Tab-separated table of C-alpha atoms and ligand atoms in Angstrom:
chain	number	residue	atom	x	y	z
A	1	MET	CA	47.486	-108.186	-4.831
A	2	GLN	CA	45.427	-105.226	-6.079
A	3	GLU	CA	45.410	-102.185	-3.751
A	4	LYS	CA	42.029	-100.707	-2.834
A	5	SER	CA	41.859	-97.055	-3.914
A	6	ILE	CA	40.527	-94.439	-1.517
A	7	LYS	CA	37.766	-92.124	-2.720
A	8	TYR	CA	38.396	-88.368	-2.265
A	9	GLU	CA	35.356	-86.650	-3.786
A	10	GLU	CA	33.128	-83.756	-2.716
A	11	TYR	CA	30.174	-84.982	-0.671
A	12	THR	CA	26.944	-83.722	-2.223
A	13	PRO	CA	24.654	-82.319	0.512
A	14	ALA	CA	22.327	-85.130	1.559
A	15	GLU	CA	19.751	-86.069	4.243
A	16	ASP	CA	22.376	-85.862	7.012
A	17	THR	CA	23.509	-82.408	5.822
A	18	PHE	CA	19.906	-81.105	5.823
A	19	PHE	CA	19.189	-82.722	9.194
A	20	LEU	CA	22.108	-80.802	10.754
A	21	ALA	CA	21.186	-77.663	8.778
A	22	GLU	CA	17.638	-77.622	10.201
A	23	PHE	CA	19.056	-77.520	13.708
A	24	VAL	CA	21.931	-75.150	13.055
A	25	GLU	CA	20.004	-72.473	11.155
A	26	LYS	CA	18.243	-71.517	14.400
A	27	LEU	CA	21.534	-70.759	16.186
A	28	LYS	CA	23.257	-67.361	16.386
A	29	GLY	CA	26.567	-66.196	17.832
A	30	LYS	CA	30.031	-64.747	17.277
A	31	SER	CA	32.236	-67.585	16.119
A	32	ALA	CA	31.535	-70.927	14.470
A	33	LEU	CA	33.603	-73.721	12.962
A	34	ASP	CA	32.400	-76.328	10.466
A	35	VAL	CA	34.650	-79.391	10.551
A	36	GLY	CA	34.502	-81.483	7.374
A	37	SER	CA	33.101	-78.611	5.337
A	38	GLY	CA	32.795	-80.673	2.112
A	39	SER	CA	30.723	-78.729	-0.415
A	40	GLY	CA	30.614	-75.798	2.043
A	41	TYR	CA	26.827	-75.986	2.377
A	42	LEU	CA	26.815	-75.860	6.203
A	43	THR	CA	29.749	-73.415	6.404
A	44	LYS	CA	27.822	-70.972	4.227
A	45	LEU	CA	24.678	-71.469	6.287
A	46	LEU	CA	26.629	-70.658	9.459
A	47	SER	CA	27.904	-67.421	7.949
A	48	GLN	CA	24.312	-66.082	7.887
A	49	ASN	CA	24.077	-66.035	11.698
A	50	PHE	CA	27.691	-65.982	12.971
A	51	VAL	CA	30.183	-63.134	12.624
A	52	PHE	CA	33.346	-65.235	12.178
A	53	VAL	CA	33.061	-68.606	10.442
A	54	VAL	CA	35.798	-71.090	9.532
A	55	GLY	CA	35.524	-74.349	7.615
A	56	THR	CA	38.047	-77.176	7.660
A	57	ASP	CA	38.383	-80.318	5.608
A	58	ILE	CA	41.066	-82.974	5.357
A	59	ASN	CA	40.572	-83.040	1.587
A	60	PHE	CA	42.426	-80.160	-0.107
A	61	ASN	CA	40.818	-80.615	-3.534
A	62	VAL	CA	37.348	-80.466	-2.052
A	63	LEU	CA	38.169	-77.178	-0.306
A	64	LYS	CA	39.731	-75.711	-3.457
A	65	ASN	CA	36.639	-76.367	-5.552
A	66	GLN	CA	33.823	-75.928	-3.060
A	67	THR	CA	30.337	-75.466	-4.481
A	68	TYR	CA	29.263	-73.090	-1.680
A	69	LYS	CA	31.950	-70.436	-1.197
A	70	THR	CA	33.069	-68.851	2.079
A	71	ASN	CA	36.180	-66.915	3.079
A	72	TYR	CA	38.080	-68.847	5.721
A	73	LEU	CA	38.991	-72.417	4.884
A	74	ILE	CA	41.752	-74.586	6.321
A	75	CYS	CA	42.887	-77.994	5.186
A	76	CYS	CA	43.623	-80.094	8.274
A	77	ASN	CA	42.459	-82.977	10.417
A	78	GLY	CA	39.518	-81.816	12.525
A	79	ALA	CA	40.554	-78.461	13.963
A	80	ASP	CA	44.250	-79.343	14.451
A	81	ALA	CA	45.658	-76.272	12.635
A	82	ILE	CA	43.384	-73.769	14.379
A	83	LYS	CA	44.579	-71.679	17.289
A	84	CYS	CA	41.371	-69.973	18.428
A	85	ASP	CA	38.205	-70.992	20.286
A	86	PHE	CA	34.629	-71.072	18.995
A	87	ASP	CA	31.128	-70.636	20.415
A	88	LEU	CA	29.855	-73.352	18.115
A	89	ILE	CA	31.532	-76.227	16.299
A	90	ILE	CA	29.534	-78.469	13.989
A	91	CYS	CA	30.430	-81.596	12.073
A	92	ASN	CA	28.574	-83.907	9.751
A	93	LEU	CA	31.043	-86.632	10.602
A	94	PRO	CA	32.122	-89.538	8.434
A	95	TYR	CA	30.128	-91.844	10.718
A	96	LEU	CA	29.502	-95.085	8.823
A	97	ALA	CA	30.769	-98.213	10.576
A	98	THR	CA	33.382	-99.675	8.213
A	99	GLU	CA	36.285	-102.117	8.482
A	100	MET	CA	38.494	-99.834	6.383
A	101	ILE	CA	38.486	-96.190	5.325
A	102	LEU	CA	37.797	-96.347	1.599
A	103	ASP	CA	35.723	-93.172	1.254
A	104	ILE	CA	36.983	-90.378	3.507
A	105	ALA	CA	33.674	-88.496	3.220
A	106	THR	CA	31.591	-91.250	4.797
A	107	ASP	CA	33.679	-94.012	6.408
A	108	GLY	CA	34.029	-93.752	10.175
A	109	GLY	CA	36.095	-96.912	10.738
A	110	LYS	CA	35.328	-99.611	13.302
A	111	GLU	CA	31.891	-99.169	14.936
A	112	GLY	CA	31.720	-95.715	13.310
A	113	PHE	CA	33.907	-94.592	16.199
A	114	GLU	CA	37.497	-94.356	14.952
A	115	ILE	CA	37.283	-91.165	12.801
A	116	PRO	CA	34.624	-89.406	14.956
A	117	LYS	CA	36.879	-89.984	18.020
A	118	LYS	CA	39.813	-88.346	16.157
A	119	ILE	CA	37.606	-85.354	15.365
A	120	ILE	CA	36.240	-85.025	18.917
A	121	ASP	CA	39.821	-85.122	20.281
A	122	SER	CA	40.775	-82.391	17.843
A	123	VAL	CA	37.856	-80.014	18.487
A	124	TYR	CA	37.715	-80.404	22.280
A	125	GLY	CA	40.389	-77.740	22.938
A	126	LYS	CA	38.830	-75.313	20.428
A	127	LEU	CA	35.517	-74.898	22.232
A	128	LYS	CA	34.935	-71.817	24.368
A	129	PHE	CA	33.572	-72.214	27.885
A	130	GLN	CA	29.867	-73.063	27.369
A	131	GLY	CA	30.673	-73.673	23.695
A	132	LYS	CA	28.699	-76.346	21.833
A	133	PHE	CA	29.890	-79.133	19.571
A	134	ILE	CA	27.028	-80.526	17.511
A	135	PHE	CA	27.562	-83.580	15.346
A	136	VAL	CA	25.673	-86.171	13.329
A	137	THR	CA	25.881	-89.917	13.773
A	138	SER	CA	23.619	-92.859	13.046
A	139	SER	CA	21.805	-95.814	14.580
A	140	LEU	CA	24.059	-98.012	12.412
A	141	SER	CA	27.126	-96.833	14.360
A	142	ASN	CA	28.026	-97.271	18.008
A	143	TYR	CA	26.714	-93.817	18.910
A	144	GLN	CA	26.494	-94.648	22.619
A	145	LYS	CA	30.279	-95.220	22.615
A	146	LEU	CA	30.717	-91.758	21.087
A	147	ILE	CA	28.406	-90.173	23.668
A	148	ASP	CA	30.296	-91.897	26.523
A	149	TYR	CA	33.629	-90.835	25.043
A	150	ALA	CA	32.635	-87.158	24.788
A	151	GLN	CA	31.093	-87.300	28.272
A	152	ASN	CA	34.323	-88.754	29.724
A	153	LEU	CA	36.325	-85.950	28.132
A	154	GLY	CA	34.230	-83.576	30.234
A	155	LEU	CA	31.653	-82.531	27.651
A	156	GLU	CA	28.028	-82.549	28.817
A	157	THR	CA	26.597	-84.697	26.044
A	158	LYS	CA	23.078	-85.624	24.944
A	159	ILE	CA	20.998	-86.543	21.906
A	160	VAL	CA	19.101	-83.471	20.704
A	161	ALA	CA	17.304	-84.800	17.613
A	162	LYS	CA	16.611	-88.003	15.694
A	163	LYS	CA	15.338	-88.588	12.190
A	164	LYS	CA	14.134	-91.927	10.819
A	165	LEU	CA	15.220	-92.726	7.304
A	166	PHE	CA	14.369	-95.806	5.337
A	167	PHE	CA	17.406	-97.848	6.463
A	168	GLU	CA	18.773	-96.010	9.539
A	169	GLU	CA	18.030	-93.340	12.084
A	170	LEU	CA	20.106	-90.168	11.997
A	171	ILE	CA	21.141	-88.944	15.439
A	172	LEU	CA	22.205	-85.428	16.354
A	173	ILE	CA	24.417	-85.097	19.409
A	174	GLU	CA	25.226	-81.934	21.347
A	175	SER	CA	28.272	-81.707	23.618
A	176	ILE	CA	28.717	-78.627	25.824
A	177	LYS	CA	31.989	-77.618	27.464
A	178	ASN	CA	31.334	-76.698	31.096
B	1	LIG	C1	29.781	-86.585	5.348
B	1	LIG	S1	30.847	-85.404	4.586
B	1	LIG	C2	30.002	-83.906	5.065
B	1	LIG	C3	30.261	-82.734	4.153
B	1	LIG	C4	29.408	-81.487	4.488
B	1	LIG	N1	29.745	-80.959	5.784
B	1	LIG	C5	27.919	-81.823	4.433
B	1	LIG	O1	27.332	-81.953	5.513
B	1	LIG	O2	27.384	-81.982	3.328
B	1	LIG	C6	32.281	-85.407	5.671
B	1	LIG	C7	33.394	-84.456	5.270
B	1	LIG	O3	34.423	-84.562	6.277
B	1	LIG	C8	35.708	-84.559	5.657
B	1	LIG	N2	36.610	-85.261	6.586
B	1	LIG	C9	36.787	-86.587	6.754
B	1	LIG	N3	37.669	-86.837	7.735
B	1	LIG	C10	38.062	-85.622	8.205
B	1	LIG	C11	38.967	-85.208	9.223
B	1	LIG	N4	39.659	-86.091	9.951
B	1	LIG	N5	39.130	-83.874	9.433
B	1	LIG	C12	38.470	-82.956	8.666
B	1	LIG	N6	37.601	-83.305	7.692
B	1	LIG	C13	37.394	-84.606	7.467
B	1	LIG	C14	35.480	-85.254	4.324
B	1	LIG	O4	36.469	-84.917	3.401
B	1	LIG	C15	34.065	-84.752	3.949
B	1	LIG	O5	34.151	-83.572	3.176
């Protein structure tokens, strides 16, 4: 039987990146973390308005050759290797509902919940009191399950923006640690 190969390539900034960027560029603060930094586009954007900015990605090669360069990058799942707290954490999650993870940049696993759940679990402890976690998901995924999950963890969670595309609606979710 032929094994399916997993794709590990840099994600070129796309509609979902720009959707999150539009929201994030209005925010200011001391510390921010970009989980799943990819090309570094959002990490670099954060460094315009935040004093201390870190990017993480599970894909080492992507971090090594980022198109948009910043200083503090860590290769890990979510925020697992980080030992400090942030005012803001953002993530353009791999949110697509897929049976298997074949492209780590986009595939979210069953219902688009599996990978996002792993990332929420990882960032939860790295948010300051009143800190915000803002992430992208889609109408094609079970976004209500994600909202309920974050809410049950104790994060005050709501949809803050939506954007209709040709085949899906992008959804931006904000979770605040109270
Ligand atoms: C949709 S891309 C977004 C890239 C970039 N932030 C943007 O918006 O253009 C998702 C990124 O998350 C990374 N990623 C996937 N699973 C991850 C995990 N468990 N922890 C950290 N990064 C992950 C992928 O390697 C990919 O670079």
